[in-house]
Amino acid sequence: RAMPGVSAEKSARAGCVVVALRGELDVCTASGGLSALTAPAAAGARVVVDLAGLAFMDCYSLNEIMAVRARARRAGGDLVLAAPQPIVLRLLALCDVVSHGLVFTSVDEAAGGAGSAPAALVTSGAAAGAANRAGG
């Protein structure tokens, strides 16, 4: 049986690099799937990670994404997340990523947030509700 995997497609937008992730991101697929994030992050770009096509993400992968974000910030850039599916949003809420303004409802919103305070996907209270509704 074939293992599910992840693919990444990189594109440029005014003021940022968008990396669209598709498939399932877990401990087995994270290194390959996240490699598309590392170069723009190291260059200090604003990186928008499009999660719309991501069916699953585990805690290991989220930790790796946050490590790439830290590298981007040290280089003068940033990394934000956009358009997560409900199961991924649940993980982001449970790991308290949502309340830090790193998650946007769409790539357009995330890309437009360059240089300004992000309009977060949901508030902390709503994030807890989303986690509960998703089976938490």
mmCIF file of N, CA and C in Angstrom:
data_model
loop_
_atom_site.group_PDB
_atom_site.id
_atom_site.type_symbol
_atom_site.label_atom_id
_atom_site.label_comp_id
_atom_site.label_asym_id
_atom_site.label_seq_id
_atom_site.Cartn_x
_atom_site.Cartn_y
_atom_site.Cartn_z
ATOM 1 N N ARG A 1 0.837 -1.180 0.000
ATOM 2 C CA ARG A 1 0.000 0.000 0.000
ATOM 3 C C ARG A 1 0.881 1.242 0.000
ATOM 4 N N ALA A 2 0.558 2.202 -0.850
ATOM 5 C CA ALA A 2 1.343 3.434 -0.942
ATOM 6 C C ALA A 2 1.090 4.313 0.273
ATOM 7 N N MET A 3 2.161 4.933 0.750
ATOM 8 C CA MET A 3 2.052 5.856 1.878
ATOM 9 C C MET A 3 1.527 7.193 1.375
ATOM 10 N N PRO A 4 0.596 7.814 2.144
ATOM 11 C CA PRO A 4 0.176 9.161 1.768
ATOM 12 C C PRO A 4 1.372 10.100 1.874
ATOM 13 N N GLY A 5 1.376 11.123 1.082
ATOM 14 C CA GLY A 5 2.497 12.050 1.108
ATOM 15 C C GLY A 5 2.023 13.487 1.065
ATOM 16 N N VAL A 6 2.973 14.358 0.870
ATOM 17 C CA VAL A 6 2.686 15.780 0.790
ATOM 18 C C VAL A 6 3.457 16.359 -0.387
ATOM 19 N N SER A 7 2.854 17.334 -1.026
ATOM 20 C CA SER A 7 3.548 18.059 -2.086
ATOM 21 C C SER A 7 3.483 19.540 -1.765
ATOM 22 N N ALA A 8 4.438 20.275 -2.305
ATOM 23 C CA ALA A 8 4.496 21.715 -2.074
ATOM 24 C C ALA A 8 4.694 22.421 -3.405
ATOM 25 N N GLU A 9 3.910 23.476 -3.602
ATOM 26 C CA GLU A 9 4.023 24.285 -4.808
ATOM 27 C C GLU A 9 4.285 25.724 -4.387
ATOM 28 N N LYS A 10 5.375 26.277 -4.869
ATOM 29 C CA LYS A 10 5.792 27.621 -4.476
ATOM 30 C C LYS A 10 5.435 28.611 -5.578
ATOM 31 N N SER A 11 4.930 29.797 -5.175
ATOM 32 C CA SER A 11 4.657 30.874 -6.117
ATOM 33 C C SER A 11 4.958 32.204 -5.444
ATOM 34 N N ALA A 12 5.184 33.225 -6.261
ATOM 35 C CA ALA A 12 5.500 34.550 -5.732
ATOM 36 C C ALA A 12 4.281 35.453 -5.848
ATOM 37 N N ARG A 13 4.105 36.269 -4.840
ATOM 38 C CA ARG A 13 3.091 37.328 -4.839
ATOM 39 C C ARG A 13 3.784 38.598 -4.421
ATOM 40 N N ALA A 14 3.151 39.713 -4.652
ATOM 41 C CA ALA A 14 3.735 40.991 -4.241
ATOM 42 C C ALA A 14 3.994 40.961 -2.738
ATOM 43 N N GLY A 15 5.259 41.041 -2.373
ATOM 44 C CA GLY A 15 5.625 41.126 -0.967
ATOM 45 C C GLY A 15 5.737 39.814 -0.221
ATOM 46 N N CYS A 16 5.489 38.676 -0.888
ATOM 47 C CA CYS A 16 5.587 37.405 -0.160
ATOM 48 C C CYS A 16 5.780 36.230 -1.113
ATOM 49 N N VAL A 17 6.094 35.097 -0.512
ATOM 50 C CA VAL A 17 6.176 33.823 -1.216
ATOM 51 C C VAL A 17 5.071 32.941 -0.659
ATOM 52 N N VAL A 18 4.272 32.350 -1.538
ATOM 53 C CA VAL A 18 3.198 31.456 -1.110
ATOM 54 C C VAL A 18 3.635 30.022 -1.378
ATOM 55 N N VAL A 19 3.531 29.186 -0.356
ATOM 56 C CA VAL A 19 3.832 27.760 -0.506
ATOM 57 C C VAL A 19 2.553 26.998 -0.190
ATOM 58 N N ALA A 20 1.985 26.370 -1.210
ATOM 59 C CA ALA A 20 0.757 25.598 -1.050
ATOM 60 C C ALA A 20 1.117 24.147 -0.751
ATOM 61 N N LEU A 21 0.663 23.666 0.401
ATOM 62 C CA LEU A 21 0.890 22.272 0.787
ATOM 63 C C LEU A 21 -0.346 21.449 0.463
ATOM 64 N N ARG A 22 -0.140 20.258 -0.072
ATOM 65 C CA ARG A 22 -1.233 19.353 -0.434
ATOM 66 C C ARG A 22 -0.917 17.964 0.118
ATOM 67 N N GLY A 23 -1.939 17.274 0.596
ATOM 68 C CA GLY A 23 -1.759 15.907 1.067
ATOM 69 C C GLY A 23 -1.793 15.810 2.574
ATOM 70 N N GLU A 24 -0.923 14.982 3.119
ATOM 71 C CA GLU A 24 -0.848 14.737 4.561
ATOM 72 C C GLU A 24 0.566 14.994 5.045
ATOM 73 N N LEU A 25 0.682 15.872 6.045
ATOM 74 C CA LEU A 25 1.982 16.264 6.569
ATOM 75 C C LEU A 25 2.163 15.640 7.940
ATOM 76 N N ASP A 26 3.119 14.716 8.037
ATOM 77 C CA ASP A 26 3.365 14.053 9.313
ATOM 78 C C ASP A 26 4.860 13.801 9.483
ATOM 79 N N VAL A 27 5.200 13.102 10.533
ATOM 80 C CA VAL A 27 6.610 12.866 10.852
ATOM 81 C C VAL A 27 7.353 12.190 9.695
ATOM 82 N N CYS A 28 6.665 11.403 8.899
ATOM 83 C CA CYS A 28 7.307 10.704 7.780
ATOM 84 C C CYS A 28 7.466 11.583 6.542
ATOM 85 N N THR A 29 6.603 12.591 6.375
ATOM 86 C CA THR A 29 6.621 13.395 5.152
ATOM 87 C C THR A 29 7.086 14.838 5.376
ATOM 88 N N ALA A 30 7.300 15.223 6.621
ATOM 89 C CA ALA A 30 7.582 16.625 6.929
ATOM 90 C C ALA A 30 8.849 17.152 6.267
ATOM 91 N N SER A 31 9.926 16.393 6.297
ATOM 92 C CA SER A 31 11.192 16.916 5.762
ATOM 93 C C SER A 31 11.063 17.256 4.279
ATOM 94 N N GLY A 32 10.442 16.399 3.512
ATOM 95 C CA GLY A 32 10.259 16.679 2.088
ATOM 96 C C GLY A 32 9.241 17.765 1.841
ATOM 97 N N GLY A 33 8.149 17.732 2.568
ATOM 98 C CA GLY A 33 7.079 18.700 2.367
ATOM 99 C C GLY A 33 7.447 20.109 2.773
ATOM 100 N N LEU A 34 8.264 20.227 3.789
ATOM 101 C CA LEU A 34 8.597 21.551 4.306
ATOM 102 C C LEU A 34 9.862 22.133 3.691
ATOM 103 N N SER A 35 10.555 21.374 2.862
ATOM 104 C CA SER A 35 11.787 21.880 2.260
ATOM 105 C C SER A 35 11.533 23.129 1.420
ATOM 106 N N ALA A 36 10.346 23.270 0.850
ATOM 107 C CA ALA A 36 10.021 24.448 0.042
ATOM 108 C C ALA A 36 9.931 25.722 0.874
ATOM 109 N N LEU A 37 9.807 25.584 2.195
ATOM 110 C CA LEU A 37 9.701 26.758 3.069
ATOM 111 C C LEU A 37 11.059 27.308 3.475
ATOM 112 N N THR A 38 12.067 26.467 3.509
ATOM 113 C CA THR A 38 13.319 26.852 4.142
ATOM 114 C C THR A 38 14.091 27.936 3.396
ATOM 115 N N ALA A 39 14.195 27.877 2.088
ATOM 116 C CA ALA A 39 14.967 28.884 1.344
ATOM 117 C C ALA A 39 14.353 30.278 1.458
ATOM 118 N N PRO A 40 13.050 30.442 1.203
ATOM 119 C CA PRO A 40 12.503 31.793 1.349
ATOM 120 C C PRO A 40 12.548 32.292 2.796
ATOM 121 N N ALA A 41 12.399 31.400 3.748
ATOM 122 C CA ALA A 41 12.479 31.804 5.156
ATOM 123 C C ALA A 41 13.879 32.269 5.498
ATOM 124 N N ALA A 42 14.894 31.536 5.038
ATOM 125 C CA ALA A 42 16.279 31.907 5.312
ATOM 126 C C ALA A 42 16.650 33.223 4.641
ATOM 127 N N ALA A 43 15.965 33.551 3.534
ATOM 128 C CA ALA A 43 16.230 34.797 2.817
ATOM 129 C C ALA A 43 15.499 35.981 3.436
ATOM 130 N N GLY A 44 14.694 35.729 4.465
ATOM 131 C CA GLY A 44 13.988 36.811 5.131
ATOM 132 C C GLY A 44 12.700 37.230 4.453
ATOM 133 N N ALA A 45 12.121 36.360 3.656
ATOM 134 C CA ALA A 45 10.865 36.670 2.974
ATOM 135 C C ALA A 45 9.679 36.501 3.922
ATOM 136 N N ARG A 46 8.563 37.104 3.559
ATOM 137 C CA ARG A 46 7.292 36.799 4.222
ATOM 138 C C ARG A 46 6.768 35.563 3.499
ATOM 139 N N VAL A 47 6.591 34.476 4.227
ATOM 140 C CA VAL A 47 6.142 33.213 3.653
ATOM 141 C C VAL A 47 4.717 32.953 4.114
ATOM 142 N N VAL A 48 3.824 32.736 3.157
ATOM 143 C CA VAL A 48 2.447 32.369 3.441
ATOM 144 C C VAL A 48 2.309 30.891 3.105
ATOM 145 N N VAL A 49 1.961 30.091 4.108
ATOM 146 C CA VAL A 49 1.781 28.656 3.896
ATOM 147 C C VAL A 49 0.286 28.398 3.689
ATOM 148 N N ASP A 50 -0.081 28.028 2.472
ATOM 149 C CA ASP A 50 -1.466 27.749 2.100
ATOM 150 C C ASP A 50 -1.787 26.313 2.515
ATOM 151 N N LEU A 51 -2.673 26.189 3.507
ATOM 152 C CA LEU A 51 -3.027 24.879 4.056
ATOM 153 C C LEU A 51 -4.337 24.329 3.492
ATOM 154 N N ALA A 52 -4.929 24.998 2.509
ATOM 155 C CA ALA A 52 -6.245 24.598 1.997
ATOM 156 C C ALA A 52 -6.267 23.161 1.484
ATOM 157 N N GLY A 53 -5.175 22.684 0.916
ATOM 158 C CA GLY A 53 -5.122 21.331 0.378
ATOM 159 C C GLY A 53 -4.508 20.311 1.308
ATOM 160 N N LEU A 54 -4.289 20.710 2.554
ATOM 161 C CA LEU A 54 -3.670 19.810 3.525
ATOM 162 C C LEU A 54 -4.767 19.089 4.313
ATOM 163 N N ALA A 55 -4.850 17.773 4.130
ATOM 164 C CA ALA A 55 -5.890 16.977 4.770
ATOM 165 C C ALA A 55 -5.553 16.612 6.211
ATOM 166 N N PHE A 56 -4.257 16.654 6.564
ATOM 167 C CA PHE A 56 -3.833 16.248 7.909
ATOM 168 C C PHE A 56 -2.474 16.857 8.206
ATOM 169 N N MET A 57 -2.266 17.208 9.475
ATOM 170 C CA MET A 57 -0.955 17.651 9.940
ATOM 171 C C MET A 57 -0.810 17.196 11.386
ATOM 172 N N ASP A 58 0.363 16.653 11.737
ATOM 173 C CA ASP A 58 0.594 16.219 13.109
ATOM 174 C C ASP A 58 1.403 17.271 13.876
ATOM 175 N N CYS A 59 1.581 17.034 15.167
ATOM 176 C CA CYS A 59 2.295 17.973 16.039
ATOM 177 C C CYS A 59 3.759 18.127 15.634
ATOM 178 N N TYR A 60 4.384 17.056 15.202
ATOM 179 C CA TYR A 60 5.772 17.135 14.762
ATOM 180 C C TYR A 60 5.906 18.135 13.619
ATOM 181 N N SER A 61 5.016 18.036 12.638
ATOM 182 C CA SER A 61 5.058 18.926 11.481
ATOM 183 C C SER A 61 4.799 20.365 11.880
ATOM 184 N N LEU A 62 3.866 20.573 12.776
ATOM 185 C CA LEU A 62 3.589 21.922 13.254
ATOM 186 C C LEU A 62 4.822 22.497 13.939
ATOM 187 N N ASN A 63 5.492 21.689 14.738
ATOM 188 C CA ASN A 63 6.714 22.139 15.390
ATOM 189 C C ASN A 63 7.782 22.526 14.359
ATOM 190 N N GLU A 64 7.903 21.745 13.310
ATOM 191 C CA GLU A 64 8.866 22.053 12.248
ATOM 192 C C GLU A 64 8.502 23.365 11.542
ATOM 193 N N ILE A 65 7.223 23.583 11.290
ATOM 194 C CA ILE A 65 6.789 24.842 10.668
ATOM 195 C C ILE A 65 7.124 26.021 11.575
ATOM 196 N N MET A 66 6.905 25.861 12.872
ATOM 197 C CA MET A 66 7.215 26.949 13.801
ATOM 198 C C MET A 66 8.726 27.208 13.881
ATOM 199 N N ALA A 67 9.526 26.165 13.695
ATOM 200 C CA ALA A 67 10.981 26.347 13.654
ATOM 201 C C ALA A 67 11.388 27.128 12.409
ATOM 202 N N VAL A 68 10.753 26.846 11.285
ATOM 203 C CA VAL A 68 11.021 27.602 10.062
ATOM 204 C C VAL A 68 10.578 29.050 10.250
ATOM 205 N N ARG A 69 9.461 29.267 10.930
ATOM 206 C CA ARG A 69 9.005 30.632 11.212
ATOM 207 C C ARG A 69 10.040 31.389 12.045
ATOM 208 N N ALA A 70 10.599 30.733 13.030
ATOM 209 C CA ALA A 70 11.622 31.378 13.863
ATOM 210 C C ALA A 70 12.830 31.777 13.020
ATOM 211 N N ARG A 71 13.242 30.907 12.084
ATOM 212 C CA ARG A 71 14.365 31.233 11.203
ATOM 213 C C ARG A 71 14.018 32.426 10.307
ATOM 214 N N ALA A 72 12.790 32.448 9.800
ATOM 215 C CA ALA A 72 12.355 33.559 8.945
ATOM 216 C C ALA A 72 12.384 34.870 9.721
ATOM 217 N N ARG A 73 11.905 34.838 10.957
ATOM 218 C CA ARG A 73 11.876 36.064 11.769
ATOM 219 C C ARG A 73 13.290 36.542 12.103
ATOM 220 N N ARG A 74 14.191 35.608 12.376
ATOM 221 C CA ARG A 74 15.584 35.993 12.640
ATOM 222 C C ARG A 74 16.216 36.644 11.416
ATOM 223 N N ALA A 75 15.774 36.245 10.226
ATOM 224 C CA ALA A 75 16.316 36.787 8.979
ATOM 225 C C ALA A 75 15.578 38.055 8.536
ATOM 226 N N GLY A 76 14.602 38.499 9.327
ATOM 227 C CA GLY A 76 13.870 39.719 8.989
ATOM 228 C C GLY A 76 12.558 39.495 8.264
ATOM 229 N N GLY A 77 12.148 38.247 8.097
ATOM 230 C CA GLY A 77 10.892 37.927 7.429
ATOM 231 C C GLY A 77 9.860 37.424 8.413
ATOM 232 N N ASP A 78 8.927 36.635 7.933
ATOM 233 C CA ASP A 78 7.896 36.048 8.785
ATOM 234 C C ASP A 78 7.306 34.847 8.054
ATOM 235 N N LEU A 79 6.517 34.076 8.749
ATOM 236 C CA LEU A 79 5.800 32.946 8.183
ATOM 237 C C LEU A 79 4.433 32.922 8.833
ATOM 238 N N VAL A 80 3.384 32.860 8.001
ATOM 239 C CA VAL A 80 2.010 32.782 8.495
ATOM 240 C C VAL A 80 1.300 31.638 7.789
ATOM 241 N N LEU A 81 0.193 31.215 8.354
ATOM 242 C CA LEU A 81 -0.586 30.094 7.834
ATOM 243 C C LEU A 81 -1.918 30.594 7.303
ATOM 244 N N ALA A 82 -2.417 29.967 6.232
ATOM 245 C CA ALA A 82 -3.664 30.417 5.620
ATOM 246 C C ALA A 82 -4.566 29.244 5.255
ATOM 247 N N ALA A 83 -5.866 29.456 5.425
ATOM 248 C CA ALA A 83 -6.929 28.577 4.930
ATOM 249 C C ALA A 83 -6.854 27.123 5.399
ATOM 250 N N PRO A 84 -6.661 26.869 6.689
ATOM 251 C CA PRO A 84 -6.593 25.469 7.139
ATOM 252 C C PRO A 84 -7.946 24.766 7.070
ATOM 253 N N GLN A 85 -7.902 23.474 6.751
ATOM 254 C CA GLN A 85 -9.085 22.626 6.810
ATOM 255 C C GLN A 85 -9.460 22.428 8.285
ATOM 256 N N PRO A 86 -10.703 22.030 8.598
ATOM 257 C CA PRO A 86 -11.129 21.896 9.997
ATOM 258 C C PRO A 86 -10.227 21.014 10.865
ATOM 259 N N ILE A 87 -9.736 19.896 10.342
ATOM 260 C CA ILE A 87 -8.902 19.017 11.160
ATOM 261 C C ILE A 87 -7.560 19.678 11.468
ATOM 262 N N VAL A 88 -7.019 20.440 10.525
ATOM 263 C CA VAL A 88 -5.765 21.157 10.752
ATOM 264 C C VAL A 88 -6.011 22.344 11.680
ATOM 265 N N LEU A 89 -7.134 23.027 11.498
ATOM 266 C CA LEU A 89 -7.495 24.128 12.390
ATOM 267 C C LEU A 89 -7.614 23.637 13.826
ATOM 268 N N ARG A 90 -8.135 22.445 14.002
ATOM 269 C CA ARG A 90 -8.247 21.877 15.349
ATOM 270 C C ARG A 90 -6.863 21.753 15.997
ATOM 271 N N LEU A 91 -5.900 21.233 15.257
ATOM 272 C CA LEU A 91 -4.540 21.118 15.782
ATOM 273 C C LEU A 91 -3.973 22.502 16.106
ATOM 274 N N LEU A 92 -4.160 23.457 15.212
ATOM 275 C CA LEU A 92 -3.650 24.805 15.435
ATOM 276 C C LEU A 92 -4.278 25.444 16.672
ATOM 277 N N ALA A 93 -5.574 25.184 16.893
ATOM 278 C CA ALA A 93 -6.251 25.713 18.078
ATOM 279 C C ALA A 93 -5.768 25.024 19.346
ATOM 280 N N LEU A 94 -5.653 23.716 19.297
ATOM 281 C CA LEU A 94 -5.222 22.975 20.484
ATOM 282 C C LEU A 94 -3.786 23.307 20.880
ATOM 283 N N CYS A 95 -2.953 23.638 19.892
ATOM 284 C CA CYS A 95 -1.550 23.987 20.168
ATOM 285 C C CYS A 95 -1.375 25.491 20.365
ATOM 286 N N ASP A 96 -2.455 26.229 20.448
ATOM 287 C CA ASP A 96 -2.466 27.665 20.745
ATOM 288 C C ASP A 96 -1.748 28.491 19.686
ATOM 289 N N VAL A 97 -1.786 28.057 18.439
ATOM 290 C CA VAL A 97 -1.196 28.828 17.350
ATOM 291 C C VAL A 97 -2.170 29.896 16.870
ATOM 292 N N VAL A 98 -3.457 29.582 16.893
ATOM 293 C CA VAL A 98 -4.480 30.489 16.389
ATOM 294 C C VAL A 98 -4.502 31.800 17.157
ATOM 295 N N SER A 99 -4.369 31.734 18.459
ATOM 296 C CA SER A 99 -4.492 32.942 19.276
ATOM 297 C C SER A 99 -3.324 33.906 19.113
ATOM 298 N N HIS A 100 -2.288 33.507 18.399
ATOM 299 C CA HIS A 100 -1.126 34.372 18.204
ATOM 300 C C HIS A 100 -1.168 35.144 16.890
ATOM 301 N N GLY A 101 -2.296 35.107 16.194
ATOM 302 C CA GLY A 101 -2.447 35.886 14.968
ATOM 303 C C GLY A 101 -1.653 35.386 13.790
ATOM 304 N N LEU A 102 -1.347 34.098 13.761
ATOM 305 C CA LEU A 102 -0.557 33.523 12.673
ATOM 306 C C LEU A 102 -1.406 32.825 11.628
ATOM 307 N N VAL A 103 -2.724 32.725 11.869
ATOM 308 C CA VAL A 103 -3.592 31.946 10.999
ATOM 309 C C VAL A 103 -4.628 32.873 10.363
ATOM 310 N N PHE A 104 -4.715 32.807 9.037
ATOM 311 C CA PHE A 104 -5.633 33.648 8.281
ATOM 312 C C PHE A 104 -6.649 32.788 7.554
ATOM 313 N N THR A 105 -7.807 33.376 7.240
ATOM 314 C CA THR A 105 -8.859 32.621 6.570
ATOM 315 C C THR A 105 -8.543 32.320 5.114
ATOM 316 N N SER A 106 -7.695 33.146 4.486
ATOM 317 C CA SER A 106 -7.374 32.934 3.075
ATOM 318 C C SER A 106 -5.944 33.369 2.784
ATOM 319 N N VAL A 107 -5.442 32.911 1.661
ATOM 320 C CA VAL A 107 -4.112 33.324 1.220
ATOM 321 C C VAL A 107 -4.118 34.821 0.919
ATOM 322 N N ASP A 108 -5.192 35.314 0.302
ATOM 323 C CA ASP A 108 -5.277 36.741 -0.007
ATOM 324 C C ASP A 108 -5.161 37.581 1.259
ATOM 325 N N GLU A 109 -5.866 37.185 2.314
ATOM 326 C CA GLU A 109 -5.804 37.911 3.583
ATOM 327 C C GLU A 109 -4.395 37.841 4.177
ATOM 328 N N ALA A 110 -3.791 36.674 4.138
ATOM 329 C CA ALA A 110 -2.447 36.501 4.695
ATOM 330 C C ALA A 110 -1.421 37.297 3.897
ATOM 331 N N ALA A 111 -1.531 37.289 2.585
ATOM 332 C CA ALA A 111 -0.589 38.023 1.735
ATOM 333 C C ALA A 111 -0.755 39.523 1.928
ATOM 334 N N GLY A 112 -1.967 39.967 2.156
ATOM 335 C CA GLY A 112 -2.231 41.381 2.364
ATOM 336 C C GLY A 112 -1.803 41.869 3.725
ATOM 337 N N GLY A 113 -1.482 40.944 4.630
ATOM 338 C CA GLY A 113 -1.108 41.314 5.984
ATOM 339 C C GLY A 113 0.332 41.730 6.137
ATOM 340 N N ALA A 114 1.097 41.762 5.048
ATOM 341 C CA ALA A 114 2.510 42.127 5.140
ATOM 342 C C ALA A 114 2.660 43.528 5.699
ATOM 343 N N GLY A 115 3.424 43.633 6.778
ATOM 344 C CA GLY A 115 3.704 44.932 7.363
ATOM 345 C C GLY A 115 2.632 45.446 8.286
ATOM 346 N N SER A 116 1.580 44.671 8.503
ATOM 347 C CA SER A 116 0.532 45.128 9.409
ATOM 348 C C SER A 116 0.176 44.011 10.366
ATOM 349 N N ALA A 117 -0.540 44.362 11.410
ATOM 350 C CA ALA A 117 -0.958 43.351 12.378
ATOM 351 C C ALA A 117 -1.934 42.404 11.697
ATOM 352 N N PRO A 118 -1.738 41.095 11.821
ATOM 353 C CA PRO A 118 -2.617 40.139 11.142
ATOM 354 C C PRO A 118 -4.014 40.101 11.738
ATOM 355 N N ALA A 119 -4.990 39.942 10.876
ATOM 356 C CA ALA A 119 -6.356 39.720 11.314
ATOM 357 C C ALA A 119 -6.512 38.224 11.486
ATOM 358 N N ALA A 120 -6.498 37.762 12.710
ATOM 359 C CA ALA A 120 -6.475 36.322 12.999
ATOM 360 C C ALA A 120 -7.746 35.642 12.528
ATOM 361 N N LEU A 121 -7.614 34.362 12.254
ATOM 362 C CA LEU A 121 -8.718 33.539 11.787
ATOM 363 C C LEU A 121 -9.851 33.514 12.797
ATOM 364 N N VAL A 122 -9.546 33.226 14.032
ATOM 365 C CA VAL A 122 -10.541 33.178 15.101
ATOM 366 C C VAL A 122 -9.909 33.683 16.383
ATOM 367 N N THR A 123 -10.748 34.086 17.317
ATOM 368 C CA THR A 123 -10.232 34.504 18.615
ATOM 369 C C THR A 123 -9.980 33.272 19.471
ATOM 370 N N SER A 124 -9.334 33.450 20.601
ATOM 371 C CA SER A 124 -9.009 32.321 21.476
ATOM 372 C C SER A 124 -10.250 31.541 21.872
ATOM 373 N N GLY A 125 -11.310 32.228 22.245
ATOM 374 C CA GLY A 125 -12.545 31.558 22.650
ATOM 375 C C GLY A 125 -13.166 30.785 21.506
ATOM 376 N N ALA A 126 -13.171 31.385 20.333
ATOM 377 C CA ALA A 126 -13.728 30.704 19.167
ATOM 378 C C ALA A 126 -12.868 29.509 18.783
ATOM 379 N N ALA A 127 -11.555 29.617 18.985
ATOM 380 C CA ALA A 127 -10.656 28.504 18.668
ATOM 381 C C ALA A 127 -10.983 27.299 19.555
ATOM 382 N N ALA A 128 -11.241 27.552 20.814
ATOM 383 C CA ALA A 128 -11.599 26.448 21.722
ATOM 384 C C ALA A 128 -12.897 25.811 21.264
ATOM 385 N N GLY A 129 -13.850 26.641 20.836
ATOM 386 C CA GLY A 129 -15.107 26.099 20.322
ATOM 387 C C GLY A 129 -14.901 25.271 19.073
ATOM 388 N N ALA A 130 -14.024 25.743 18.186
ATOM 389 C CA ALA A 130 -13.739 25.006 16.951
ATOM 390 C C ALA A 130 -13.114 23.660 17.300
ATOM 391 N N ALA A 131 -12.229 23.643 18.267
ATOM 392 C CA ALA A 131 -11.594 22.386 18.676
ATOM 393 C C ALA A 131 -12.637 21.427 19.227
ATOM 394 N N ASN A 132 -13.557 21.928 20.014
ATOM 395 C CA ASN A 132 -14.596 21.073 20.592
ATOM 396 C C ASN A 132 -15.515 20.540 19.498
ATOM 397 N N ARG A 133 -15.902 21.406 18.548
ATOM 398 C CA ARG A 133 -16.796 20.957 17.479
ATOM 399 C C ARG A 133 -16.126 19.935 16.580
ATOM 400 N N ALA A 134 -14.815 20.020 16.448
ATOM 401 C CA ALA A 134 -14.092 19.090 15.581
ATOM 402 C C ALA A 134 -13.801 17.761 16.263
ATOM 403 N N GLY A 135 -14.323 17.577 17.451
ATOM 404 C CA GLY A 135 -14.160 16.306 18.120
ATOM 405 C C GLY A 135 -13.207 16.321 19.280
ATOM 406 N N GLY A 136 -12.796 17.505 19.727
ATOM 407 C CA GLY A 136 -11.818 17.626 20.823
ATOM 408 C C GLY A 136 -12.416 17.554 22.169
#
